[in-house]
Tab-separated table of N, CA and C in Angstrom:
chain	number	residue	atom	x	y	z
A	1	UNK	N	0.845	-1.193	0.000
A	1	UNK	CA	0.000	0.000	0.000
A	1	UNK	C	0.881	1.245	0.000
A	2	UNK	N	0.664	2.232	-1.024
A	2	UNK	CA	1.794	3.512	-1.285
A	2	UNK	C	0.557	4.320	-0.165
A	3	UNK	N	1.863	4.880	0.468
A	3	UNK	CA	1.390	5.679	1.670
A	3	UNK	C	2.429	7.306	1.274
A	4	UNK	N	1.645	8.559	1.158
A	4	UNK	CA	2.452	9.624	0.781
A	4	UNK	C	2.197	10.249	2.026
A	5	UNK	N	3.515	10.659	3.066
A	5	UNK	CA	2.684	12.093	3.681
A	5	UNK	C	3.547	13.537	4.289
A	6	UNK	N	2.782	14.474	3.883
A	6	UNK	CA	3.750	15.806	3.723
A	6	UNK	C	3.911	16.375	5.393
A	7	UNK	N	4.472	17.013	5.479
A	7	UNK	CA	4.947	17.760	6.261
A	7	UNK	C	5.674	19.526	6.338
A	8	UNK	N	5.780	20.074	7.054
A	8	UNK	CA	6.248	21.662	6.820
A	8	UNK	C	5.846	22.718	6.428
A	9	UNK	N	4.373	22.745	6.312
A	9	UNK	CA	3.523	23.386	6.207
A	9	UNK	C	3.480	24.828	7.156
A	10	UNK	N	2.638	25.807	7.058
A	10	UNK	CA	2.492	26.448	8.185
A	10	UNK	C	2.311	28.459	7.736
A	11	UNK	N	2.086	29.116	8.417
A	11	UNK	CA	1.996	30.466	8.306
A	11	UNK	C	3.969	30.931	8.008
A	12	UNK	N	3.842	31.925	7.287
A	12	UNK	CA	4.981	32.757	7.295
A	12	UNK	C	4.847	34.109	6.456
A	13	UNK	N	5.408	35.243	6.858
A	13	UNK	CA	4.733	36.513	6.076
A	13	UNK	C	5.698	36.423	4.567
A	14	UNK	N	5.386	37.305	3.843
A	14	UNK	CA	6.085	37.150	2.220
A	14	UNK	C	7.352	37.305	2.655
A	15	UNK	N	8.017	37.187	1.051
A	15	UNK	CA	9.700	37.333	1.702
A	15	UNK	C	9.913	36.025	2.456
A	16	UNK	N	9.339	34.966	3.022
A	16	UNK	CA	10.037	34.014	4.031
A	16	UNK	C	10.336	33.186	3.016
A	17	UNK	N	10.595	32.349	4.280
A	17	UNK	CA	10.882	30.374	3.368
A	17	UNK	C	10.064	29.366	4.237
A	18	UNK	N	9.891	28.431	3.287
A	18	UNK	CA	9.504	27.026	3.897
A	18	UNK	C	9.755	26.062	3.209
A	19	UNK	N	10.297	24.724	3.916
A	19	UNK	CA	10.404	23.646	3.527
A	19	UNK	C	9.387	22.708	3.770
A	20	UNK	N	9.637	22.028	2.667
A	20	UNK	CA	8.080	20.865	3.029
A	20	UNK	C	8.467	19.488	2.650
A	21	UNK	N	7.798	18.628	3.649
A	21	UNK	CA	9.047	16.920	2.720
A	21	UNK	C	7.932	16.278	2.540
A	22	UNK	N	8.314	15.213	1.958
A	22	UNK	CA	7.053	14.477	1.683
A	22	UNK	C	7.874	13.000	2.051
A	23	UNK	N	7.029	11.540	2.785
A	23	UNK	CA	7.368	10.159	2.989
A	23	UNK	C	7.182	9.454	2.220
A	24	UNK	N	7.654	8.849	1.200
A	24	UNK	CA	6.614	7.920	0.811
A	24	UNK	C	6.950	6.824	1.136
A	25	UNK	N	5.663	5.730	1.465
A	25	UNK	CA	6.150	4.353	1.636
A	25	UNK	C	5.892	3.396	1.038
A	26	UNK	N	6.104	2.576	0.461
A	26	UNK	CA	5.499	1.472	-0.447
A	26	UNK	C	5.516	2.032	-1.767
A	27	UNK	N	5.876	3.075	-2.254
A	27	UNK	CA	6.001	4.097	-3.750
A	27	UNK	C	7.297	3.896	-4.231
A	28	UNK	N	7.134	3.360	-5.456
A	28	UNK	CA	8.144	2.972	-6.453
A	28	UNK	C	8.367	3.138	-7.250
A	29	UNK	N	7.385	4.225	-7.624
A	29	UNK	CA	7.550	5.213	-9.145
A	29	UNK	C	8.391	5.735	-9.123
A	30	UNK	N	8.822	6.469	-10.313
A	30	UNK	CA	9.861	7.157	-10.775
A	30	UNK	C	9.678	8.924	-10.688
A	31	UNK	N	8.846	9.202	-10.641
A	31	UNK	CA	7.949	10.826	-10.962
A	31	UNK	C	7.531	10.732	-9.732
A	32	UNK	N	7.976	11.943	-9.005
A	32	UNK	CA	7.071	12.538	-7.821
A	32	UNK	C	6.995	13.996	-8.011
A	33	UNK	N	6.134	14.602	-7.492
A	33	UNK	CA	6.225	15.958	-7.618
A	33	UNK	C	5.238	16.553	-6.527
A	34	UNK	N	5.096	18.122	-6.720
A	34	UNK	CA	4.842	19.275	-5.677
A	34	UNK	C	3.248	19.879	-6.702
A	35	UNK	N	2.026	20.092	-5.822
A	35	UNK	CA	1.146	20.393	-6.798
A	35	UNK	C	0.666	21.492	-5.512
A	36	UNK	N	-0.369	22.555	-5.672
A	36	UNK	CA	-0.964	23.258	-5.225
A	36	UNK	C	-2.602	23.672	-5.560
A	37	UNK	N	-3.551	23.906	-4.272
A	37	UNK	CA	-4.387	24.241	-4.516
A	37	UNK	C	-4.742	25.377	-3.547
A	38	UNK	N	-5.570	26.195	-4.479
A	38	UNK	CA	-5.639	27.565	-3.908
A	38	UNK	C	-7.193	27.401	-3.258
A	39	UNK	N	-8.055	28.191	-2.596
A	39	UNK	CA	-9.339	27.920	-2.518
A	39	UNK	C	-10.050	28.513	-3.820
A	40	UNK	N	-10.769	27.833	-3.932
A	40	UNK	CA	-11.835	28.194	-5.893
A	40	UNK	C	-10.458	28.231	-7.250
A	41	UNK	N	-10.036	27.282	-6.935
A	41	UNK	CA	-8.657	27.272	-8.009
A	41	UNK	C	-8.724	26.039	-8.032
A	42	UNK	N	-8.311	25.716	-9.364
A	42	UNK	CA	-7.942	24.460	-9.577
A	42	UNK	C	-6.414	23.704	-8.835
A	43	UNK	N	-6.232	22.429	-8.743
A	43	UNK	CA	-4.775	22.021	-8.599
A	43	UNK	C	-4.371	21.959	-9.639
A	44	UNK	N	-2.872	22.611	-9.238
A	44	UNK	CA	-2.049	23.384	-10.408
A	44	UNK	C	-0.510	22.500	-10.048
A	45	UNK	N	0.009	22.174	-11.150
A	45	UNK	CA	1.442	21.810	-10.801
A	45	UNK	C	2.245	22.714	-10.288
A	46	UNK	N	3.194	22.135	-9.502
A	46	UNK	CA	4.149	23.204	-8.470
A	46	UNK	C	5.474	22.943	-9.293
A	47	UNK	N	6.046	21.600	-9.058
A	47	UNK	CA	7.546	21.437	-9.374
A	47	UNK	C	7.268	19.850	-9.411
A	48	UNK	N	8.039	19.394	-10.602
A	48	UNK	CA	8.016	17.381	-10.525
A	48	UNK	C	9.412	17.216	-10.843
A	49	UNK	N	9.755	16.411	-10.625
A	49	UNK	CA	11.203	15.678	-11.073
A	49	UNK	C	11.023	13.908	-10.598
A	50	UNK	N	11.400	13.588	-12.031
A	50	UNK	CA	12.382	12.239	-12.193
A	50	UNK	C	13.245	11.438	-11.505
A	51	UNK	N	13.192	10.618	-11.474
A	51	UNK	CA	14.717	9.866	-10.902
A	51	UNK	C	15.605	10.096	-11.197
A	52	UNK	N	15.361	10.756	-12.689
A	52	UNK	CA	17.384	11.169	-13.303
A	52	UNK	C	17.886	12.318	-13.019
A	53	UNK	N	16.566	12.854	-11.967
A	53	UNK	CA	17.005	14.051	-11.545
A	53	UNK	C	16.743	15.243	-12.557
A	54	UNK	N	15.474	14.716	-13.630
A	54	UNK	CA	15.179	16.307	-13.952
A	54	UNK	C	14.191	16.687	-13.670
A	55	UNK	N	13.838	18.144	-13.997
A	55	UNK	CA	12.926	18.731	-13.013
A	55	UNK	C	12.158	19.246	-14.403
A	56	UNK	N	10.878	19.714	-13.664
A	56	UNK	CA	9.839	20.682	-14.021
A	56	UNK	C	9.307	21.842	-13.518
A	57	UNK	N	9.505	23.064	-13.513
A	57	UNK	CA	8.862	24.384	-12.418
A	57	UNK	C	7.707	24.659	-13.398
A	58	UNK	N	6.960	25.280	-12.623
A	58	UNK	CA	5.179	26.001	-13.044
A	58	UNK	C	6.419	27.384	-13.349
A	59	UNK	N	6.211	27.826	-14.034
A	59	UNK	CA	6.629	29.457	-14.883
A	59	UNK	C	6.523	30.576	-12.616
A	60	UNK	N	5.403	30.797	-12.295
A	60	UNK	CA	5.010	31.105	-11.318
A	60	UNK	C	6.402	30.842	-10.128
A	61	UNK	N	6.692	29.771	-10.101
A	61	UNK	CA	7.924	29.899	-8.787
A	61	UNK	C	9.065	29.502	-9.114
A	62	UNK	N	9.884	29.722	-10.795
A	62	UNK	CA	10.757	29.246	-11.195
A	62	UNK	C	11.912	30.297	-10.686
A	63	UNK	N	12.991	30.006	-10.131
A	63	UNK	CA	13.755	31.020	-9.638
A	63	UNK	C	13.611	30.967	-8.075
A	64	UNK	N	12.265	30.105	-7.661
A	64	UNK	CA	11.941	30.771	-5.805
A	64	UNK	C	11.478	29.607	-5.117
A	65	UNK	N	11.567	28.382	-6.023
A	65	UNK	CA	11.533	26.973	-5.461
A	65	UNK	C	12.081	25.951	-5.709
A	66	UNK	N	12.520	25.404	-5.199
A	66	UNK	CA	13.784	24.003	-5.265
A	66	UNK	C	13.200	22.944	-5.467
A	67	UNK	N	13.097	21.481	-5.966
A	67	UNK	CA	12.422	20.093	-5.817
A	67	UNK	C	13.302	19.419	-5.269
A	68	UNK	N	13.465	18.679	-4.269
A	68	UNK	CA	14.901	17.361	-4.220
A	68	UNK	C	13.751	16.020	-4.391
A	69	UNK	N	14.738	15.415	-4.004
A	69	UNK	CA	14.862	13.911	-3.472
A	69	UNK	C	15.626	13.122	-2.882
A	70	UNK	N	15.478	12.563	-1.660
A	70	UNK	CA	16.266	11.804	-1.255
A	70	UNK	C	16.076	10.550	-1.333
A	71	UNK	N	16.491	9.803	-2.540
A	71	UNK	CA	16.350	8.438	-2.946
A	71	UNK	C	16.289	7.274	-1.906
A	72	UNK	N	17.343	7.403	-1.035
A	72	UNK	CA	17.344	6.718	0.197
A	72	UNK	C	16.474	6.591	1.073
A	73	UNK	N	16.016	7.471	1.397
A	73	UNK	CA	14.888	7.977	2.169
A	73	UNK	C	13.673	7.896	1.833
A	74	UNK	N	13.635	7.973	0.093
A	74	UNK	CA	12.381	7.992	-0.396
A	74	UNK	C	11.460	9.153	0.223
A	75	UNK	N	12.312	10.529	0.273
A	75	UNK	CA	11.852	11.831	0.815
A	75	UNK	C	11.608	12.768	-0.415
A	76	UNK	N	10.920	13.428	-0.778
A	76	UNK	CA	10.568	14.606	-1.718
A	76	UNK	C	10.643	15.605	-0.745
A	77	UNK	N	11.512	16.832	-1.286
A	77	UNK	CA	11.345	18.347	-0.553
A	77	UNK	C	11.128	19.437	-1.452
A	78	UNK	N	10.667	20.407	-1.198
A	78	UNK	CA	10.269	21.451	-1.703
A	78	UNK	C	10.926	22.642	-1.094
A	79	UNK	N	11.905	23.593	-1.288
A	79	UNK	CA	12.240	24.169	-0.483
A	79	UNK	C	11.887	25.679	-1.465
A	80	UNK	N	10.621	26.691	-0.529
A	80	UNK	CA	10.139	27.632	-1.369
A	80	UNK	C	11.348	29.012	-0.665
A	81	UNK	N	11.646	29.760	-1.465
A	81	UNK	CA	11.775	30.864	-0.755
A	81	UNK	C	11.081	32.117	-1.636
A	82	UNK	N	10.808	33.185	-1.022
A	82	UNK	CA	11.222	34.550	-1.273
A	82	UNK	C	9.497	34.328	-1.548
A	83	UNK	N	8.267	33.833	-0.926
A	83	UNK	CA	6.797	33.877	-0.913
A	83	UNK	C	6.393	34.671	-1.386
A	84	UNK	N	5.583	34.324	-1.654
A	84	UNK	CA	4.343	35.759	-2.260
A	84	UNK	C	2.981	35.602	-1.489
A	85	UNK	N	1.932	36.449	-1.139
A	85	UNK	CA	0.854	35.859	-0.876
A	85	UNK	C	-0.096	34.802	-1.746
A	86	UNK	N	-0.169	35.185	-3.082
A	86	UNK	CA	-0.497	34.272	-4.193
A	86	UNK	C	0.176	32.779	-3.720
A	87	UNK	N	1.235	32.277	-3.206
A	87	UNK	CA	1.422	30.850	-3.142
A	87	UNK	C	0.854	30.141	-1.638
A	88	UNK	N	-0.212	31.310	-1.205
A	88	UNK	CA	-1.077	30.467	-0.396
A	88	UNK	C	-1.717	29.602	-0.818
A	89	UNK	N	-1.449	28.423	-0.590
A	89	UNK	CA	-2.799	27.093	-0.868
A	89	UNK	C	-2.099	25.871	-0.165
A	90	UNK	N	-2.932	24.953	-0.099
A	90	UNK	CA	-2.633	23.705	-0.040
A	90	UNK	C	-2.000	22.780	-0.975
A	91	UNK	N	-0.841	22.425	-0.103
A	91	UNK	CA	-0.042	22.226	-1.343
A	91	UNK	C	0.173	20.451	-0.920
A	92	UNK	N	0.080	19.732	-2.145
A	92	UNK	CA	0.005	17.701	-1.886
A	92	UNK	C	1.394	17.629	-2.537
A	93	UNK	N	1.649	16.363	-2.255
A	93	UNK	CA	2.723	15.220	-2.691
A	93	UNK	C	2.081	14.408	-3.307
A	94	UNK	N	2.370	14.294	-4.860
A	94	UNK	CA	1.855	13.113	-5.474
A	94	UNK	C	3.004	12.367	-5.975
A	95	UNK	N	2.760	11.030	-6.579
A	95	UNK	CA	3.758	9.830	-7.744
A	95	UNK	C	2.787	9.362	-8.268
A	96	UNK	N	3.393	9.438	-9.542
A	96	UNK	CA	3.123	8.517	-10.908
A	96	UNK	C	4.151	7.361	-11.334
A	97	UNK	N	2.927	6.489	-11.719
A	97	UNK	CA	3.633	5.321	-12.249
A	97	UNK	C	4.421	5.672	-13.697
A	98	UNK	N	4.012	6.871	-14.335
A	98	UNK	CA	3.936	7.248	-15.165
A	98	UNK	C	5.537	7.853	-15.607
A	99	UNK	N	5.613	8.633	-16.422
A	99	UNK	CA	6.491	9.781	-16.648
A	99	UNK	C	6.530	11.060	-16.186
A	100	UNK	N	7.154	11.896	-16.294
A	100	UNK	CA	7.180	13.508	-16.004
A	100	UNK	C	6.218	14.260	-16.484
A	101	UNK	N	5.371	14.718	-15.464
A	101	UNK	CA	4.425	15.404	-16.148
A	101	UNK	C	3.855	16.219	-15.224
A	102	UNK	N	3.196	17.379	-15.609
A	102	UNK	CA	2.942	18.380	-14.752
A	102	UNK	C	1.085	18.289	-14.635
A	103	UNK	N	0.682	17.245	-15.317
A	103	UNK	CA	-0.838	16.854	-15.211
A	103	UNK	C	-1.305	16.405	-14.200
A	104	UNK	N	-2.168	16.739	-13.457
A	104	UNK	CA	-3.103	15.992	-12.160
A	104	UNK	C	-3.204	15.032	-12.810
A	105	UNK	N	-4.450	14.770	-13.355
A	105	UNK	CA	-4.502	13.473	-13.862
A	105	UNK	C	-3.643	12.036	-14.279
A	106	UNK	N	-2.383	12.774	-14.407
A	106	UNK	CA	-1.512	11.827	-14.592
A	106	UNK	C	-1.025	10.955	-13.035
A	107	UNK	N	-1.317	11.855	-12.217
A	107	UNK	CA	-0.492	10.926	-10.723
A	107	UNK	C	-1.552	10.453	-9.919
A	108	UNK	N	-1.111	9.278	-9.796
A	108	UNK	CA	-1.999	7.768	-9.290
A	108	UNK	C	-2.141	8.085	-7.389
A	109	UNK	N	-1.022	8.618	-6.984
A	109	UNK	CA	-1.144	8.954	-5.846
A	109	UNK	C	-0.464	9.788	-4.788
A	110	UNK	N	-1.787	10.280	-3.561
A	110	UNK	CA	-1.701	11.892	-3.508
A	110	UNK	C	-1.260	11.360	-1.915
A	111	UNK	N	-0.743	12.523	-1.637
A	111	UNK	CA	-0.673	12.524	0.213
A	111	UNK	C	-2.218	13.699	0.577
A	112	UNK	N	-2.247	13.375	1.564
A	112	UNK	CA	-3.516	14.668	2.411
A	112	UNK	C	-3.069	15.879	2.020
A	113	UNK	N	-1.854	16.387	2.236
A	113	UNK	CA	-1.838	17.752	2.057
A	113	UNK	C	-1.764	18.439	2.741
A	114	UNK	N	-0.570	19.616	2.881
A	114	UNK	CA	0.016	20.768	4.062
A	114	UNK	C	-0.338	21.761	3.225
A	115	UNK	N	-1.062	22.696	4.473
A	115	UNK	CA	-1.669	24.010	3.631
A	115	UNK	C	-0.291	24.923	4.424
A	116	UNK	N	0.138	25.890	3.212
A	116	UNK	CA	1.167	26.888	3.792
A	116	UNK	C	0.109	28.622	3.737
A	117	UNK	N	0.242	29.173	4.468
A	117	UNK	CA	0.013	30.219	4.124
A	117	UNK	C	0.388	31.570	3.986
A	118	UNK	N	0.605	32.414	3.438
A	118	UNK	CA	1.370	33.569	3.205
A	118	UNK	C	1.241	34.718	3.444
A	119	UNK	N	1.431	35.437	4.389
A	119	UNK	CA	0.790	37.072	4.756
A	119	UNK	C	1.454	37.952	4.001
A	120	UNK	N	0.809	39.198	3.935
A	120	UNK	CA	1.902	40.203	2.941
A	120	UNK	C	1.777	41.347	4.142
């Protein structure tokens, strides 16, 4: 049973940082990635990367968010800096069995989800 679950969530005013990790357990895909939802917004891709270590940024936080992985660990991080209020939402950990892709639809499975929020 693939078990995803995030962590590092939380309030911080613009200008800050936050890190966020994600567990996964029993997940053996290759594609994990960072997605966001705003309230009355759709979920929107954040950042995905590969096993070979390449990445994908949304245009929106390219320059102001990091993706890792710690293979070992089977940890996904997100490390945002320099906020805006706009990147308030709830933001999930998903994997696909799939390939790289910045599509909801494409990832088979989600964690609950850490809402960050952003003051200005």
């Amino acid at each position: 049973q693939v078990q995803l679950v995030e962590s590092g969530g939380g309030s911080v005013q613009a200008g800050g940082s936050v890190r966020l990790s994600c567990v996964g357990s029993g997940y053996r895909g290759n594609c994990m990635g960072w997605f966001r939802q705003a309230p009355g917004k759709e979920r929107e891709e954040v950042a995905t990367i590969h096993g070979s270590g390449r990445t994908n940024y949304a245009d929106s936080v390219k320059g102001r968010y990091t993706i890792s992985k710690d293979n070992v660990k089977n940890t996904l991080f997100l490390q945002m800096n320099s906020l805006k209020a706009e990147d308030t939402a709830m933001y999930y950990c998903a994997g696909t069995s799939g390939g790289l892709s910045p599509y909801v639809d494409e990832y088979n499975y989600w964690g609950q989800g850490t809402q960050v929020t952003v003051s200005s």
